[in-house]
Coordinates of C-alpha atoms in Angstrom, one line a residue:
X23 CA -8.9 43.0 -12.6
X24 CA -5.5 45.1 -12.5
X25 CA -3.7 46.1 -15.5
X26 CA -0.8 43.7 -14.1
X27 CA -2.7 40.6 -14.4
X28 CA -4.6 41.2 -17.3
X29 CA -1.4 41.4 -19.8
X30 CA -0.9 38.2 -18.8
X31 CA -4.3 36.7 -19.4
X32 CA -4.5 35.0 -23.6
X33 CA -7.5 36.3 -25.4
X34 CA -6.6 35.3 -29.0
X35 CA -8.8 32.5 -29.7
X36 CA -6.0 30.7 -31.9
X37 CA -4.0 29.7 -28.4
X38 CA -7.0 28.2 -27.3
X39 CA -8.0 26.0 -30.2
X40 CA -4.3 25.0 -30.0
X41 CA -4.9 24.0 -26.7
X42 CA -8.1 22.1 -27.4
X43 CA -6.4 20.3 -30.0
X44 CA -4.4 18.6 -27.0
X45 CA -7.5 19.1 -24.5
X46 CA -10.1 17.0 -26.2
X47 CA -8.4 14.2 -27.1
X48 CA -6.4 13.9 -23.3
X49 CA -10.1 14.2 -21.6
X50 CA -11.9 11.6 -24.3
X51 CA -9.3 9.2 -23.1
X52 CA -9.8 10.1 -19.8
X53 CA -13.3 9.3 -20.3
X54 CA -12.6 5.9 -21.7
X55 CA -9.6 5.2 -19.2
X56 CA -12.2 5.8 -16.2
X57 CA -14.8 4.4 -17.4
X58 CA -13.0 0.9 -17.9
X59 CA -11.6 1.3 -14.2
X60 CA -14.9 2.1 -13.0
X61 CA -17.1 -1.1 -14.8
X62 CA -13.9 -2.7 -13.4
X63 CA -14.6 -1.9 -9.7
X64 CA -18.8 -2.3 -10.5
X65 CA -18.0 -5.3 -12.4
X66 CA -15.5 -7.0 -9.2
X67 CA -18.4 -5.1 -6.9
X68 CA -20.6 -8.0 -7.6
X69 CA -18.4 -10.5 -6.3
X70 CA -18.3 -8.3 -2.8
X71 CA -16.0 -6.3 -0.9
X72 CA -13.0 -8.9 -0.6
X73 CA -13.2 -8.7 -4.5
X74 CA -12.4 -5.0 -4.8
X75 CA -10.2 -4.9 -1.6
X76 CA -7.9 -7.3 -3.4
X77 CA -7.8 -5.0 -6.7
X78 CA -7.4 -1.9 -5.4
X79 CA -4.4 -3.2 -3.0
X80 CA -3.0 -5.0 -5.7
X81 CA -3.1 -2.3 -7.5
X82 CA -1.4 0.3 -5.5
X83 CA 1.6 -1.8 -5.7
X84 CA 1.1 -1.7 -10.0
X85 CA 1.0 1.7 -9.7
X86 CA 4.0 2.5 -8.3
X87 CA 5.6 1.5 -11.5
X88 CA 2.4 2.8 -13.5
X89 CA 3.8 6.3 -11.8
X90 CA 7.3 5.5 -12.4
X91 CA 6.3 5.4 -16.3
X92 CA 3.9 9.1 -15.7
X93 CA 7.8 10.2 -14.3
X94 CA 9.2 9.0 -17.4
X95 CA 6.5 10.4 -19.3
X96 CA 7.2 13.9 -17.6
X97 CA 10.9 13.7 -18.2
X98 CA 10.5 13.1 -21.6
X99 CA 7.8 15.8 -22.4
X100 CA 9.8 18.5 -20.1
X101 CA 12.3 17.9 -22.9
X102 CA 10.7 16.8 -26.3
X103 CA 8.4 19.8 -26.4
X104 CA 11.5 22.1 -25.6
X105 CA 13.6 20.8 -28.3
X106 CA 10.8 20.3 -30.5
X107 CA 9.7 23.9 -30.3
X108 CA 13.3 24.6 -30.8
X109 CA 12.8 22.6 -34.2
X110 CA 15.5 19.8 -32.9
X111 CA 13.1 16.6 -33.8
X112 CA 16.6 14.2 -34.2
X113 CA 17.1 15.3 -30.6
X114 CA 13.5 14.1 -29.9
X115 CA 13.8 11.1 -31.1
X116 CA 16.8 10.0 -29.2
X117 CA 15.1 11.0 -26.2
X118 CA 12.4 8.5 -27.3
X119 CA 15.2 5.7 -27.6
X120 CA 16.1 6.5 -24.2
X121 CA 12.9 6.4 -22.5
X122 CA 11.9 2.4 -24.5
X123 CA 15.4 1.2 -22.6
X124 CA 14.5 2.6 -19.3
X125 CA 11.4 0.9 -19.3
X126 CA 12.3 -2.3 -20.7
X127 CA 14.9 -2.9 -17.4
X128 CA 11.7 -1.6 -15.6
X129 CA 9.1 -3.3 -16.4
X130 CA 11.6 -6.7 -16.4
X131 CA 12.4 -6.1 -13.0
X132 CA 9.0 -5.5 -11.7
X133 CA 7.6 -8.5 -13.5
X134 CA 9.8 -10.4 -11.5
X135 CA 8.9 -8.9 -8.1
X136 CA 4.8 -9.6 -9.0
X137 CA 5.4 -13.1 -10.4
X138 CA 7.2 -14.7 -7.5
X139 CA 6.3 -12.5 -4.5
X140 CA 3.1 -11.5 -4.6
X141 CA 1.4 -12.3 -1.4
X142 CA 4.3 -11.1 0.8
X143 CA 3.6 -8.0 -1.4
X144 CA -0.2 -7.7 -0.6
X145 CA 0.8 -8.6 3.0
X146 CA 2.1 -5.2 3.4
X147 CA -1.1 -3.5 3.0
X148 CA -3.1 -5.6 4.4
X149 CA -3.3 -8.9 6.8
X150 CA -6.7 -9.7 6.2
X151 CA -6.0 -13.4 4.8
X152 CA -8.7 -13.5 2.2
X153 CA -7.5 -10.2 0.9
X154 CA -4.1 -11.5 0.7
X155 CA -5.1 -14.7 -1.4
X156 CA -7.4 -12.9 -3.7
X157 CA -4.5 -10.4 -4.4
X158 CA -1.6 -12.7 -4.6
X159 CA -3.8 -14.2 -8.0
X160 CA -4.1 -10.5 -9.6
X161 CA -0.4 -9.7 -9.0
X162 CA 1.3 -13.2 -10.5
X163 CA -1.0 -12.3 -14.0
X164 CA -0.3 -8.2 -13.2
X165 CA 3.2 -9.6 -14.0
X166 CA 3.0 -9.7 -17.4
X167 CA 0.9 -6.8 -18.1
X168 CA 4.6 -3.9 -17.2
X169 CA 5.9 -4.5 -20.5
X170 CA 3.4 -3.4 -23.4
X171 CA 1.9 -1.3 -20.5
X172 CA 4.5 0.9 -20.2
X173 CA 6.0 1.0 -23.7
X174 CA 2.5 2.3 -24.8
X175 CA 1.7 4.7 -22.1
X176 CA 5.2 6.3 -22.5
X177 CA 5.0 6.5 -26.1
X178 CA 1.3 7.8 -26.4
X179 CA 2.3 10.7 -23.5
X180 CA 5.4 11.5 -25.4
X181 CA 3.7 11.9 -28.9
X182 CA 1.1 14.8 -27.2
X183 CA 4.5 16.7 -27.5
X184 CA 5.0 17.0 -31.0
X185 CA 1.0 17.5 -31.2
X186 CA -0.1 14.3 -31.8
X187 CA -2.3 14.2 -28.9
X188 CA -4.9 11.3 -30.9
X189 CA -2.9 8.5 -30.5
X190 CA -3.6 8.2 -26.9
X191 CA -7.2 8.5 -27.2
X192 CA -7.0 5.7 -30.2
X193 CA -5.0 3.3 -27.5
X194 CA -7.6 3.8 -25.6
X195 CA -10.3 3.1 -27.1
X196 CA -9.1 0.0 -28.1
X197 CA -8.4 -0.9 -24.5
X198 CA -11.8 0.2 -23.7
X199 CA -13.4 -2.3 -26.0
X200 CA -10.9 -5.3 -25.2
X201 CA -10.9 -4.7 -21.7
X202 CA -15.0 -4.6 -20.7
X203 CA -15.4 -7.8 -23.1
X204 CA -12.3 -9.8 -21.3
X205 CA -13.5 -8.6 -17.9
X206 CA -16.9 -9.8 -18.6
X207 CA -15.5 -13.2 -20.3
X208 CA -13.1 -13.9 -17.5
X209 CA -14.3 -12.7 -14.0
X210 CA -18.0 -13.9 -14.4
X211 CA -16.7 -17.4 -16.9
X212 CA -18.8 -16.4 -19.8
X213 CA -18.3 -18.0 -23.6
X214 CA -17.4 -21.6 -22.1
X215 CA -14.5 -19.8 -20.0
X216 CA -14.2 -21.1 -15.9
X217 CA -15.2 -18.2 -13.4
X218 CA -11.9 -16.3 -12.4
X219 CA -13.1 -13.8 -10.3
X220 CA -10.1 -11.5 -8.9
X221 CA -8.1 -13.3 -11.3
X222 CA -10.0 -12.8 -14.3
X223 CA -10.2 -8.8 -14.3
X224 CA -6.2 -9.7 -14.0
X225 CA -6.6 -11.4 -17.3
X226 CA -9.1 -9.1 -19.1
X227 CA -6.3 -6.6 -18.1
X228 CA -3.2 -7.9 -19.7
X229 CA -5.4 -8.4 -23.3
X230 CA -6.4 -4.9 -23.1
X231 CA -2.6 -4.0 -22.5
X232 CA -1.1 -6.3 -25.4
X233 CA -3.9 -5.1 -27.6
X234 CA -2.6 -0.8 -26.9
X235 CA 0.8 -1.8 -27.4
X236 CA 0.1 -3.3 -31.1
X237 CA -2.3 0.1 -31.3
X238 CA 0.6 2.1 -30.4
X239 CA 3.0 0.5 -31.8
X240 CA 1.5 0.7 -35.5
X241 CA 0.8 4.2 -35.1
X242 CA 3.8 5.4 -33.9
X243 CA 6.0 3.5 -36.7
X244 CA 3.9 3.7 -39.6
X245 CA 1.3 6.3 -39.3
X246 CA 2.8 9.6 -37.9
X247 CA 4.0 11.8 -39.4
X248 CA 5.2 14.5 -37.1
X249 CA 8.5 13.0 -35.7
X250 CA 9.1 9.9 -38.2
X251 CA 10.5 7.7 -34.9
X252 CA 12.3 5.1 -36.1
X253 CA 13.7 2.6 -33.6
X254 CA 17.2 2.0 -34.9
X255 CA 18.6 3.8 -32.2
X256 CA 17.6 1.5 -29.4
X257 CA 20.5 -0.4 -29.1
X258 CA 22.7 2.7 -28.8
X259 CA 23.8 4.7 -25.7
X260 CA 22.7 8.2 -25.5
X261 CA 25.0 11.1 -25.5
X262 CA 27.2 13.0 -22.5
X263 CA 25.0 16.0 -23.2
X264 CA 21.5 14.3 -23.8
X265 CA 21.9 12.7 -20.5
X266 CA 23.2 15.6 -18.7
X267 CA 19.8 17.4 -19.5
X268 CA 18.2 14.4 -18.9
X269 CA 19.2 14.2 -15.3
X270 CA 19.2 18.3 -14.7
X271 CA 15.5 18.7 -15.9
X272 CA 14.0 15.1 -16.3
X273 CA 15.2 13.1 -13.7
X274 CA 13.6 15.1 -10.9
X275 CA 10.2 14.5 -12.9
X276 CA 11.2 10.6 -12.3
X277 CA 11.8 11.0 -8.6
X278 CA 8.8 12.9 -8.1
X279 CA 6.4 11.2 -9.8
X280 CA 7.9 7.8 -7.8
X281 CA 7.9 9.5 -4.5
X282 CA 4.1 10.2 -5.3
X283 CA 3.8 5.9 -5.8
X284 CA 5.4 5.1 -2.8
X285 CA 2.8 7.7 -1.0
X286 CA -0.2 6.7 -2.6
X287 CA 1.3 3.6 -1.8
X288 CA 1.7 4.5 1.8
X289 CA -2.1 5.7 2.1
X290 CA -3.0 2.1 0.2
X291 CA -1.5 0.6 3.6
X292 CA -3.1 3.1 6.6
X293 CA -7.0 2.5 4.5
X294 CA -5.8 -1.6 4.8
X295 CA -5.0 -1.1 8.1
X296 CA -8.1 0.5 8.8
X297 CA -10.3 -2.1 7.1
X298 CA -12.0 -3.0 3.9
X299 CA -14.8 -0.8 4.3
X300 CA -12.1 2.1 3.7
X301 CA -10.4 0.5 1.4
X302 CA -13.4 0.0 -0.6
X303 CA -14.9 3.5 0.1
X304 CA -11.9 4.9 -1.0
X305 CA -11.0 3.2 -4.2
X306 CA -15.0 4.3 -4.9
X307 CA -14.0 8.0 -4.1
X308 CA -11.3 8.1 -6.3
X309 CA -12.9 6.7 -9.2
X310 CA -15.8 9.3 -9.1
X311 CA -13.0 11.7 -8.6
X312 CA -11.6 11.0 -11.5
X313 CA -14.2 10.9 -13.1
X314 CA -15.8 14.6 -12.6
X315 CA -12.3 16.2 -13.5
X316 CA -11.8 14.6 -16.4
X317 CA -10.7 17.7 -18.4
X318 CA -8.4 18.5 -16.2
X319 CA -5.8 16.0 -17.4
X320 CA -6.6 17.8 -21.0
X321 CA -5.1 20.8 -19.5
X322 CA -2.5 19.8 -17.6
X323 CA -1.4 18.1 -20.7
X324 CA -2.0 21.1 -23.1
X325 CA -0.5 23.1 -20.6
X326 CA 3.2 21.0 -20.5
X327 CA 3.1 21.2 -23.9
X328 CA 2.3 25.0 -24.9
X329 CA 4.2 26.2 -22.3
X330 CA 7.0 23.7 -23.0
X331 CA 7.0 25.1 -26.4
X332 CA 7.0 28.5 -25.7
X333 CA 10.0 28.2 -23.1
X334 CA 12.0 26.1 -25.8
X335 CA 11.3 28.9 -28.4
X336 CA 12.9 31.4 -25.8
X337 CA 9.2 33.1 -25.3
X338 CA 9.6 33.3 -21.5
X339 CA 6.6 36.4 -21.3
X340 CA 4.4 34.1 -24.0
X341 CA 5.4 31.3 -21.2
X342 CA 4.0 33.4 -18.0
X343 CA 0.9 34.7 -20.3
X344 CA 0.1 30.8 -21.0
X345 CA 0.8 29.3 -17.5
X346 CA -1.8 32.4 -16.3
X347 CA -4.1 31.6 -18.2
X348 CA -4.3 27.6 -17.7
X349 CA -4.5 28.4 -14.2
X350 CA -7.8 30.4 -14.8
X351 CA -9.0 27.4 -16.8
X352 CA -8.3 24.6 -14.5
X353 CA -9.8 26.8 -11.4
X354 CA -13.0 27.2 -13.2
X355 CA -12.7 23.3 -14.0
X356 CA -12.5 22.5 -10.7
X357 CA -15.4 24.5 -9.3
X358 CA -17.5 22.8 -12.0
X359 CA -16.1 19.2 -10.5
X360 CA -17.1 19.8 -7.1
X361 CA -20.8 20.6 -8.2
X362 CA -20.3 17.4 -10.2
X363 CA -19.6 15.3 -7.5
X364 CA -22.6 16.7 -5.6
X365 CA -25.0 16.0 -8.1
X366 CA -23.7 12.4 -9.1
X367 CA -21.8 10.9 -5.8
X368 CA -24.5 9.6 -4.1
X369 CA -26.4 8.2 -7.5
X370 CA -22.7 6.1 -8.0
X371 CA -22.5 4.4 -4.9
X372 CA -25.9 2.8 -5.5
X373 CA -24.1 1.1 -8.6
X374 CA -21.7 -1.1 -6.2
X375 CA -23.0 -4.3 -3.7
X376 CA -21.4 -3.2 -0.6
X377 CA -21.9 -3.3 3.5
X378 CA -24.4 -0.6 4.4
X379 CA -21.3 0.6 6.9
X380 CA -19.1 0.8 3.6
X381 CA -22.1 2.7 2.0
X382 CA -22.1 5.2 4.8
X383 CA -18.4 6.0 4.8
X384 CA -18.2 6.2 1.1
X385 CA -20.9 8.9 1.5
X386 CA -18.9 11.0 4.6
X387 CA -15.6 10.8 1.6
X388 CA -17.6 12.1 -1.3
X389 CA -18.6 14.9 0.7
X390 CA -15.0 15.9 1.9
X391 CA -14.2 15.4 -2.1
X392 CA -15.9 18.3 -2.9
X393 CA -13.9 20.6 -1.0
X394 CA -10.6 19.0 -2.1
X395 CA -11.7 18.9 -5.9
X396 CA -10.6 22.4 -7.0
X397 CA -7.0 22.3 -4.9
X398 CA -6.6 19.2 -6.8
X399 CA -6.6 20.5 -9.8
X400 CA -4.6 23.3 -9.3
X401 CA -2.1 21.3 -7.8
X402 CA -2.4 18.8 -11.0
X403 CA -2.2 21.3 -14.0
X404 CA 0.4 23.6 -12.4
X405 CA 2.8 20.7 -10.7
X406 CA 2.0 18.4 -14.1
X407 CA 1.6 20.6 -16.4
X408 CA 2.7 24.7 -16.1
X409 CA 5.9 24.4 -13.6
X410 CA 7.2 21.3 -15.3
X411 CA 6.4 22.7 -19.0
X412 CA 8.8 25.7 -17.9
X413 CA 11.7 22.8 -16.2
X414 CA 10.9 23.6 -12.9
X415 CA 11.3 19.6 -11.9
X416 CA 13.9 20.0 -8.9
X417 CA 11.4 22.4 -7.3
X418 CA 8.5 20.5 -7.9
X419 CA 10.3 17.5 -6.4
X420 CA 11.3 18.9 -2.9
X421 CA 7.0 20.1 -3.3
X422 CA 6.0 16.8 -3.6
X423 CA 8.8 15.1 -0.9
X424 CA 8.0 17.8 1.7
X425 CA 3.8 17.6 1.3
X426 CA 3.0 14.0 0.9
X427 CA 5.9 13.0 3.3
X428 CA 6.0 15.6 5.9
X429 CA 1.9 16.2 6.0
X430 CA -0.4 14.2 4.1
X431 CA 1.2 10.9 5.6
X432 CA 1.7 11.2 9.0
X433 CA -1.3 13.3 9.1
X434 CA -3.3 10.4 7.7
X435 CA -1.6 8.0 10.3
X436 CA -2.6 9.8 13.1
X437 CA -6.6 10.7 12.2
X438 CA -7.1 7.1 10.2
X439 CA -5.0 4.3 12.9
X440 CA -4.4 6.3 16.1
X441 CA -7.0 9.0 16.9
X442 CA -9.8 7.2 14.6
X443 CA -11.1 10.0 13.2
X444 CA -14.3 10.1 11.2
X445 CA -13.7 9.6 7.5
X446 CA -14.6 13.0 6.2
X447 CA -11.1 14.2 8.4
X448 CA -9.5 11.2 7.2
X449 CA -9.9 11.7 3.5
X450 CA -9.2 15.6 4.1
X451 CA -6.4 14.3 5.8
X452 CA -4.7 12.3 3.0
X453 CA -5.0 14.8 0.7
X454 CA -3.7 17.7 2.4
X455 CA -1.2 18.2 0.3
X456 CA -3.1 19.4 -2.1
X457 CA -4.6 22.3 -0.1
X458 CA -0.5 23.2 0.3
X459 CA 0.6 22.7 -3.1
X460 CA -2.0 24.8 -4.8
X461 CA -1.1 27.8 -2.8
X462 CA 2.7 27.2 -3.5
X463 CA 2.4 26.5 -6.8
X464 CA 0.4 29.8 -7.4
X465 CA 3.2 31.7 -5.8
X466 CA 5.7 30.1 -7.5
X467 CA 4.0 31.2 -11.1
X468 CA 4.6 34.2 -9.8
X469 CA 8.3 34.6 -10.0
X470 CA 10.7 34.5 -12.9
X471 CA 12.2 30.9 -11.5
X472 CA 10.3 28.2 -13.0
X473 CA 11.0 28.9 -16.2
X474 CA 14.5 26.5 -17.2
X475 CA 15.7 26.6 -21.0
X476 CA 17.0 22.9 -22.3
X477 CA 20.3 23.4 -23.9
X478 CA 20.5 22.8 -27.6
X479 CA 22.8 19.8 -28.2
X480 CA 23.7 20.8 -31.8

């Protein structure tokens, strides 16, 4: 290892228990977070492949406002870990103000949209009728679930950023609870309750939502201590300069991460278009995914933060030395991932009732996961967590406009619907992107330009 890299490579062992103080509780959520959406899929997996079709399409269409919150979420942390390691926590606060009225409108108008148009919804990723009916009954209940969702999830991001990373994992360990006992309650019509299938994981859903919000909602206002937030400013408009660096350095966060909704989105509809069995195999995929890079959103989250911190402290060499260093961290994460996935893939898909054609394909994606696994994390703790600690949001967002839009996409198209590809090419495919970003990314780190200093607004 040259001398060049090297000075930029932490070794004091204070950084890193910083960074696991942030780390651990991020991938303990993670662990509870996945392991609700996995006994979800097992759980709808015993009703058959309709059941989990109908979910997962449902829920690519949640998800594009769950990612619009994740862009809010970014915005806010690009700028509340600047300001607060400037020592500007009344700045802080009004950026939480902010964030609460943007998702109210949100999460009103998407409501609307689920409640009264659900199956035309669902018709656009699929026109398998029984799909359609079965997804139309999780959407109309989905439609109350925006509100405390969001709220919560924006809040319990936001909080990581004043080091408070706990509350999250508390939120979700509530959910956790709440949401197995509903799911089981409602979908199989346990304790006296009718059989809601589809409908019922729907339900268990919105408890375990209302039930974070009241989590959150307590801690935030009565037992933190870090920021105080106090929500007396929600009825007032922020200021010329607050928003100005809200739209320079946050607002490309909000565009990227809703650009990354409407592709995931996109992919949603080429699997539905394909059939079930990928639909199915996918959503499968994904959760095991998840699942085996789990730390990974520890670090991507530590890494926003610290770096954040250091880059609003005017430390722009502490900045490179940290962003260096989480990319050693995350690479070695995601080596360990892949091995993962090798050891437990074919062990999970025995835990779903599915077609022995959906088995087989599900078996072709896991093995193309393990060569995409490491790129993905790169990809996630640099884009998430380094570049858009340091500001870099506008060049993050042409990254994620140009990859998904101009290659994963079309790319997908063509292997999945025209040329029918096997799915091992098809899941490499869809996740191309990934392969591209990684390598960007890491020459971006590079250079001096990522690194964007908030301006103080006092």
């Amino acid at each position: 290892m040259g001398k060049s890299l090297r000075k930029y490579i932490i070794t004091d062992r204070a950084f890193y228990n910083q960074a696991l103080l942030i780390i651990i509780p991020v991938a303990l959520q993670s662990i509870i977070n996945q392991g609700v959406n996995m006994m979800d899929t097992i759980m709808l997996g015993r009703l058959g492949e309709v059941a989990i079709s109908a979910s997962s399409l449902a829920n690519n269409f949640y998800n594009i406002f769950s990612f619009l919150c994740m862009g809010l979420s970014a915005a806010g942390l690009v700028l509340t870990a600047q300001y607060y390691g400037a020592g500007d926590k009344q700045t802080v606060q009004r950026i939480f103000d902010l964030l609460i009225q943007i998702i109210f409108v949100s999460s009103i108008l998407f409501g609307l949209v689920s409640l009264f148009f659900p199956k035309q919804i669902i018709a656009i990723y699929t026109d398998d009728p029984d799909v359609i009916e079965e997804g139309a009954k999780y959407l109309r209940i989905t439609a109350f679930v925006y509100l405390p969702h969001g709220i919560s999830l924006v809040l319990s991001n936001i909080m990581r950023s004043v080091g408070n990373a706990k509350i999250g994992l508390y939120v979700s360990m509530a959910s956790f609870v709440v949401n197995i006992g509903a799911n089981y309650v409602f979908i199989f019509g346990k304790l006296g309750m009718p059989v809601l299938g589809v409908a019922g994981a729907a339900l268990g859903t919105l408890c375990a939502r209302i039930v974070e919000f009241g989590v959150c909602t307590y801690f935030v206002l009565r037992v933190d201590k870090a920021l105080m937030y106090r929500p007396a400013g929600l009825l007032k408009l922020p200021s010329g300069l607050l928003m100005g660096e809200f739209t320079r350095l946050g607002l490309p966060a909000i565009i990227s991460d809703t650009i990354l909704a409407f592709a995931t989105s996109a992919i949603g509809m080429i699997l539905g278009h394909m059939g079930r069995e990928y639909v199915t195999s996918y959503s499968i995929v994904s959760t095991i995914d998840r699942l085996c890079t789990l730390a990974t959103q520890g670090v991507g989250s530590a890494a926003g933060v610290l770096v954040g911190q250091a880059v609003g402290a005017g430390m722009r060499e502490e900045a490179k030395r940290r962003g260096v260093s989480f990319l050693l961290l995350t690479s070695a994460l995601g080596v360990i991932g892949a091995i993962l996935i090798l050891f437990i893939g074919e062990w999970s898909i025995g835990l779903y009732k599915i077609e022995p054609e959906t088995v087989e394909i599900t078996r072709i994606m896991m093995l193309a996961s393990v060569l995409v696994v490491p790129f993905q994390n790169i990809q996630s703790t640099l884009g998430k967590g380094v570049l858009r600690g340091g500001g870099d949001t506008k060049f993050l967002m042409v990254a994620d406009v140009v990859f998904q839009w101009v290659a994963s996409i079309p790319l997908g198209y063509l292997v999945g619907i025209v040329w029918h590809a096997s799915p091992f090419i098809v899941l490499l495919a869809v996740r191309i992107d990934y392969f591209i970003k990684s390598i960007w990314f890491i020459i971006r780190l590079g250079s001096d330009k990522w690194i964007h200093q908030v301006k103080r607004q006092n």
